[in-house]
XYZ file of C-alpha atoms in Angstrom:
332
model
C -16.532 -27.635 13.610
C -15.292 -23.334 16.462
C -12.793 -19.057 18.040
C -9.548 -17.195 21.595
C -10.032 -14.105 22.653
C -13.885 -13.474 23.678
C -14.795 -14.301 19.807
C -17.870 -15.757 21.314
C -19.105 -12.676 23.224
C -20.637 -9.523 21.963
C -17.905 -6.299 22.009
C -18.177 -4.843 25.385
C -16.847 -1.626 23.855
C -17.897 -0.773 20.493
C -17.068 2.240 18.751
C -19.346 4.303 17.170
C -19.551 4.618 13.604
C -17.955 7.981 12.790
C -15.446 7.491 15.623
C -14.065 4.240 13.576
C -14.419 6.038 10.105
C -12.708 9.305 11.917
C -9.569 6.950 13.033
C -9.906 4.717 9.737
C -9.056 7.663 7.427
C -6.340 8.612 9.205
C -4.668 5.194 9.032
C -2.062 6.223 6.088
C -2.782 6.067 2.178
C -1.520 2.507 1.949
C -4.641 1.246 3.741
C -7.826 3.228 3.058
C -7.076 6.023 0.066
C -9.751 5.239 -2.728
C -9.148 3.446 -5.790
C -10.221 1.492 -8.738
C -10.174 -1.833 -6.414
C -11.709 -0.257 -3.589
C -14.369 1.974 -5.822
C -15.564 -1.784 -7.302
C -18.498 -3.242 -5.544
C -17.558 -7.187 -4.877
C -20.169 -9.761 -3.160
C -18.349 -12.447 -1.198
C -19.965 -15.244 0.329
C -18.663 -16.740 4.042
C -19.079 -19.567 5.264
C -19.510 -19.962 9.452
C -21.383 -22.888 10.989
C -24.596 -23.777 12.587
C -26.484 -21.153 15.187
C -25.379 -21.345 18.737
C -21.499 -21.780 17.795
C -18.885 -19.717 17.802
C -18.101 -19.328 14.079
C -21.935 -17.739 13.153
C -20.515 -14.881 16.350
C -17.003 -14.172 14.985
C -18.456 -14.466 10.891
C -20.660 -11.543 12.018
C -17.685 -9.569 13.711
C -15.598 -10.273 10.572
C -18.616 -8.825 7.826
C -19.266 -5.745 10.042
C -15.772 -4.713 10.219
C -14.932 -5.477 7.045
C -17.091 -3.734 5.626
C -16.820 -0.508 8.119
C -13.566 -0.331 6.478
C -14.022 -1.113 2.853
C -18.097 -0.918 2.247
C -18.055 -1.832 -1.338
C -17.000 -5.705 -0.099
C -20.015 -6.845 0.291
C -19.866 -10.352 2.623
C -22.379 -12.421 2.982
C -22.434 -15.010 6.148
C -24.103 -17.942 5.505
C -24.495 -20.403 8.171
C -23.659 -23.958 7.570
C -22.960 -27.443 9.194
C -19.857 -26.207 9.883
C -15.783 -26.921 9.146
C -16.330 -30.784 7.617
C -18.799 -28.861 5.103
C -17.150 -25.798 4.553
C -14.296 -27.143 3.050
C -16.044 -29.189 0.150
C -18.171 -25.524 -0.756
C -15.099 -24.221 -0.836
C -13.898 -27.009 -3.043
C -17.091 -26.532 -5.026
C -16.939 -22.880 -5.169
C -20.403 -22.855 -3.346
C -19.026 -20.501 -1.156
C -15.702 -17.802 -1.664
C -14.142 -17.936 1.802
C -15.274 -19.590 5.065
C -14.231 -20.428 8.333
C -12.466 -23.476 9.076
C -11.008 -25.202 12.422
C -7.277 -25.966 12.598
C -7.581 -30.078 12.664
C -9.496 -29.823 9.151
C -6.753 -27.130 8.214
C -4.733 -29.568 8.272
C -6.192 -32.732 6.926
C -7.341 -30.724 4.039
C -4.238 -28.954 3.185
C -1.679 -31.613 3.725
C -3.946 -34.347 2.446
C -5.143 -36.635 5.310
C -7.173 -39.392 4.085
C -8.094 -37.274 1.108
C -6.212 -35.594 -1.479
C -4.542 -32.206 -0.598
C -7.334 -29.027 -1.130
C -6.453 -26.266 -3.499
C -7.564 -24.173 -0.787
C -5.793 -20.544 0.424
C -5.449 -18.868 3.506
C -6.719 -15.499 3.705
C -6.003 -15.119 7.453
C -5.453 -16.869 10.926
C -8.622 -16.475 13.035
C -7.469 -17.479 16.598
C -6.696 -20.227 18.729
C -8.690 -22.995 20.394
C -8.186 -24.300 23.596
C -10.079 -27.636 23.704
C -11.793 -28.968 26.853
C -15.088 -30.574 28.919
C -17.603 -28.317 30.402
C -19.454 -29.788 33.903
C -22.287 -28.515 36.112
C -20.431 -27.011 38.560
C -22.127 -29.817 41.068
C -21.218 -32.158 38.530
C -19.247 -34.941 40.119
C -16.790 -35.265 36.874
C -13.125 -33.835 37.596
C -11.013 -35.740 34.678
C -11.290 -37.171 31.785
C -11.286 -40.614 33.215
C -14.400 -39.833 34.850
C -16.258 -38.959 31.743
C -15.963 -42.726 30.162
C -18.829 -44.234 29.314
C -20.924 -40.998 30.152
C -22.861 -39.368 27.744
C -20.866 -36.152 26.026
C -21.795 -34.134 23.790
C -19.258 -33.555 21.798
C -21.054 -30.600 18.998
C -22.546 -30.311 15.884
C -21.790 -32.639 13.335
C -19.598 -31.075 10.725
C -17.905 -28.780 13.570
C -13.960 -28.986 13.455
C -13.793 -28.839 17.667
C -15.782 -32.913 16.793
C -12.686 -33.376 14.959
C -10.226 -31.971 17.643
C -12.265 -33.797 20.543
C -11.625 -37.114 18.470
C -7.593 -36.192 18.363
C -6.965 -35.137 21.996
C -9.065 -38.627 22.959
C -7.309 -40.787 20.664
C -4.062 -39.569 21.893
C -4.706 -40.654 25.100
C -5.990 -43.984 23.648
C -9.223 -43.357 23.876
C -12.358 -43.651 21.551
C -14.367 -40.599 21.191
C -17.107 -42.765 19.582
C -17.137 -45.483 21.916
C -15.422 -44.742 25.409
C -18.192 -42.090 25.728
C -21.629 -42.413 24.768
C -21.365 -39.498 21.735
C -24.215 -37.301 21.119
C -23.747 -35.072 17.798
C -25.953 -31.762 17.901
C -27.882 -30.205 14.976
C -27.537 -27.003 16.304
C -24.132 -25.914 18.579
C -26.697 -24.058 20.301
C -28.426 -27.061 21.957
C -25.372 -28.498 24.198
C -25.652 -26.281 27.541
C -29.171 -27.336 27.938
C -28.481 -31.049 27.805
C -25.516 -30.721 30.492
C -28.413 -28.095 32.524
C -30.784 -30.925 32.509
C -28.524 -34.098 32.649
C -29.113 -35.656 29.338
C -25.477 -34.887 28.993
C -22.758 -35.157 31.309
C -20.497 -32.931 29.851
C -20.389 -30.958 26.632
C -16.922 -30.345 24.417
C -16.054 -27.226 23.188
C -13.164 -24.188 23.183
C -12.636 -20.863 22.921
C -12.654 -17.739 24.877
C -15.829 -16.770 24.319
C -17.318 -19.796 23.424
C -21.188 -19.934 23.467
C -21.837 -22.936 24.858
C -18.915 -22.409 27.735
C -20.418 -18.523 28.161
C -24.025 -20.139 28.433
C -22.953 -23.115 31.264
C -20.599 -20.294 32.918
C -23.131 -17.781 33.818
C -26.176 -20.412 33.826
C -27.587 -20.519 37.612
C -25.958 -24.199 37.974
C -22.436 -22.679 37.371
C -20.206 -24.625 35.404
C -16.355 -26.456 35.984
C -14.105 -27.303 33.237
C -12.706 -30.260 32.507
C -8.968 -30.669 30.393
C -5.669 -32.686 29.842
C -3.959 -32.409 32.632
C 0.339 -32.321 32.174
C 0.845 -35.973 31.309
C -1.830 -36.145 29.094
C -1.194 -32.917 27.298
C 2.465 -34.364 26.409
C 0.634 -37.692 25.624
C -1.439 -36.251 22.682
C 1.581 -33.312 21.637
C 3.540 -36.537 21.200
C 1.237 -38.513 18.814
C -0.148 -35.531 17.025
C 2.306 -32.491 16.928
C 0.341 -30.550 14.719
C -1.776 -29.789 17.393
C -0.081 -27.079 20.139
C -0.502 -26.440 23.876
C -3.076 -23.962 24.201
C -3.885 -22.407 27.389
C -7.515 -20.584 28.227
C -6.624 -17.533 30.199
C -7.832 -16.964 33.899
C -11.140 -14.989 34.161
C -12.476 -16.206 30.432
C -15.328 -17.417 31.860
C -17.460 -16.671 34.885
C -16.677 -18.847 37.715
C -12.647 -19.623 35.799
C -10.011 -18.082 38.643
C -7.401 -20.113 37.003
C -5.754 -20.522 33.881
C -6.597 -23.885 31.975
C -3.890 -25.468 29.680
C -4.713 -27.711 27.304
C -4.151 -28.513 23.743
C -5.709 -27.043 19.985
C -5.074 -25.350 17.025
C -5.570 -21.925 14.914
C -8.301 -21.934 12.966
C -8.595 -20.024 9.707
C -10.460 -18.180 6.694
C -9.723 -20.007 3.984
C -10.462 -19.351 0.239
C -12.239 -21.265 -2.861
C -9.525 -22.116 -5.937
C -9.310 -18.724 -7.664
C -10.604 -16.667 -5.702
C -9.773 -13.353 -7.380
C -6.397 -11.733 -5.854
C -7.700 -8.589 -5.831
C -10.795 -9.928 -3.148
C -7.915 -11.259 -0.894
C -6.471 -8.107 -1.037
C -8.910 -5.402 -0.462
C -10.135 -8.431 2.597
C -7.441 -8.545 4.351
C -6.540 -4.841 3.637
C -9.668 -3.982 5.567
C -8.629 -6.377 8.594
C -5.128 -4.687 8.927
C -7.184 -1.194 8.919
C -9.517 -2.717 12.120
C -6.262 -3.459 13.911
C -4.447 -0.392 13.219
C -7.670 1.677 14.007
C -7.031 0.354 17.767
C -10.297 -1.168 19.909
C -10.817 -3.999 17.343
C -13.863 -6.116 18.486
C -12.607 -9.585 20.950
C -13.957 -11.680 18.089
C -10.438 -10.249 15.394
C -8.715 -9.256 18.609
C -5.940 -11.915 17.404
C -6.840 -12.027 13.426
C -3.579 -10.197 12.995
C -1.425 -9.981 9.927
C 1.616 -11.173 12.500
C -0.453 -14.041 13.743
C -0.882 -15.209 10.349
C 2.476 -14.978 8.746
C 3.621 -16.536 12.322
C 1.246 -19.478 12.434
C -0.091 -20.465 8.308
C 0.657 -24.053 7.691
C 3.664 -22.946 5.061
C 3.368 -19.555 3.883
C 3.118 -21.000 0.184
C -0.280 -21.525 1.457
C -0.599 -17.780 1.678
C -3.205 -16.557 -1.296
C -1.655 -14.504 -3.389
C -3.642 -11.175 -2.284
C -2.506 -11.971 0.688
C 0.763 -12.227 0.054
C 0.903 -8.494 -1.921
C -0.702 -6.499 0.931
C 2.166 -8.319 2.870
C 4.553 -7.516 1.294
C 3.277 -3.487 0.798
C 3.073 -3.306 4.778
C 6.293 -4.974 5.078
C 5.545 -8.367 6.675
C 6.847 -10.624 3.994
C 9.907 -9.406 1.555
């Protein structure tokens, strides 16, 4: 309902094809010799979110790169309503992985007003930084200011809706009635509504973020809006799943300064039996990107270390996962 470093942005440096396959095949026998798996042509379907977003940006990073390094997985990105929808495919088996924000991570896993998913992670995504986007003439500097002001706060089924509701109630506000709320179709269609003043602010997070990239180098400019220290502590207090998350200096135009706030990780996650062999050759392929070198901003941070370091209990690890691991060393 997200995507960390520039997984919004296009790759300002990609490398060509036969430079990537050149470096890929010398990457060690563990990751790229052929075999039965690998000679196997699989079709995967992903799940991102709606146009606009930046799930639909990194999904795209994620199927190209996959694929550069094990063509025979076939992934399919589909674009949906987003994390609140993703799941329940999942569930379903509509769809075999998809991308899903940290806050629904972690309702669905541990149960939060539902029972607990039979979901798996296949691999940490990034992290999200959560916070207001202004005009830059805008006369809105805190959060206070924002009450009763029109916000929109993204597309329906998006997970940053969910975090936006978190970081707001733990400062003991309403998202859905201290603001006037405005709920997109499309992710795509906040920046113009802050551009022409039908919104006062729009919520988002990310480096790279579409909508934050679109205010940022709009003519208007754009100033953003977060916790500041108290209330950072405030909502780490009530909620500690969520972390302090801070959006580097220079992620966006017109950003000098570093912006703490508060989010989550996001994640792939994977329908109930998804085959282990899938996870495997998946996630294979990702390790390959990173050792490769240049990987795209989008998996800049979809590391196998950032995953083992940050899954919500590593028994939720899938079991593909867990063997290519283990081969590489990561997990005993």
């Amino acid at each position: 309902m997200g995507l960390p470093p520039a997984h919004g942005d296009a790759p300002k440096s990609r490398p060509r094809r036969r430079d990537v396959l050149g470096v890929a095949a010398s990457v060690g026998s563990l990751l790229l010799a052929p075999g039965p798996a690998r000679a196997q042509p699989v079709k995967v379907r992903l799940g991102t979110a709606t146009p606009g977003g930046g799930f639909p940006v990194y999904g795209a990073a994620f199927v190209e790169f996959v694929r550069r390094f094990d063509p025979a997985l076939e992934i399919e990105a589909i674009n949906t309503r987003g994390s609140t929808e993703n799941v329940p495919l999942l569930e379903a088996g509509t769809l075999d992985i998809a991308l899903v924000q940290g806050e629904v991570v972690h309702e669905v896993l541990q149960g939060v007003g539902r029972a607990p998913a039979d979901l798996r992670v296949l691999t940490a995504m990034y992290p999200t930084a959560g916070m207001f986007v202004v005009r830059a003439d805008s006369p809105y500097r805190t959060i206070a200011d924002l009450k009763g002001k029109p916000v929109a706060w993204g597309a329906g089924g998006s997970g940053l809706v969910i975090l936006g509701r978190y970081a707001m109630d733990g400062l003991g506000l309403d998202a859905a009635r201290d603001f006037q709320p405005i709920y997109l179709e499309r992710a795509g269609d906040g920046p113009a509504m802050v551009l022409d003043g039908r919104a006062a602010a729009l919520w988002g997070g990310g480096n790279g973020w579409p909508g934050f990239v679109a205010m940022a180098n709009s003519k208007e400019g754009a100033r953003f809006i977060a916790p500041d220290g108290g209330e950072i502590q405030r909502i780490l207090a009530k909620y500690t799943f969520l972390k302090p998350v801070t959006q580097a200096a220079g992620s966006f135009v017109g950003q000098p300064a570093a912006i703490p706030s508060v989010g989550s990780w996001s994640f792939v996650l994977a329908r109930p039996g998804l085959d282990e062999t899938v996870a495997y050759r998946t996630v294979k392929a990702l390790y390959a990107v990173q050792q490769a070198g240049n990987p795209p901003p989008q998996l800049a941070e979809t590391t196998a270390a950032n995953t083992v370091a940050v899954v919500p209990g590593r028994e939720k690890l899938h079991p593909g996962v867990v063997r290519f691991y283990r081969e590489i060393g990561l997990l005993t």
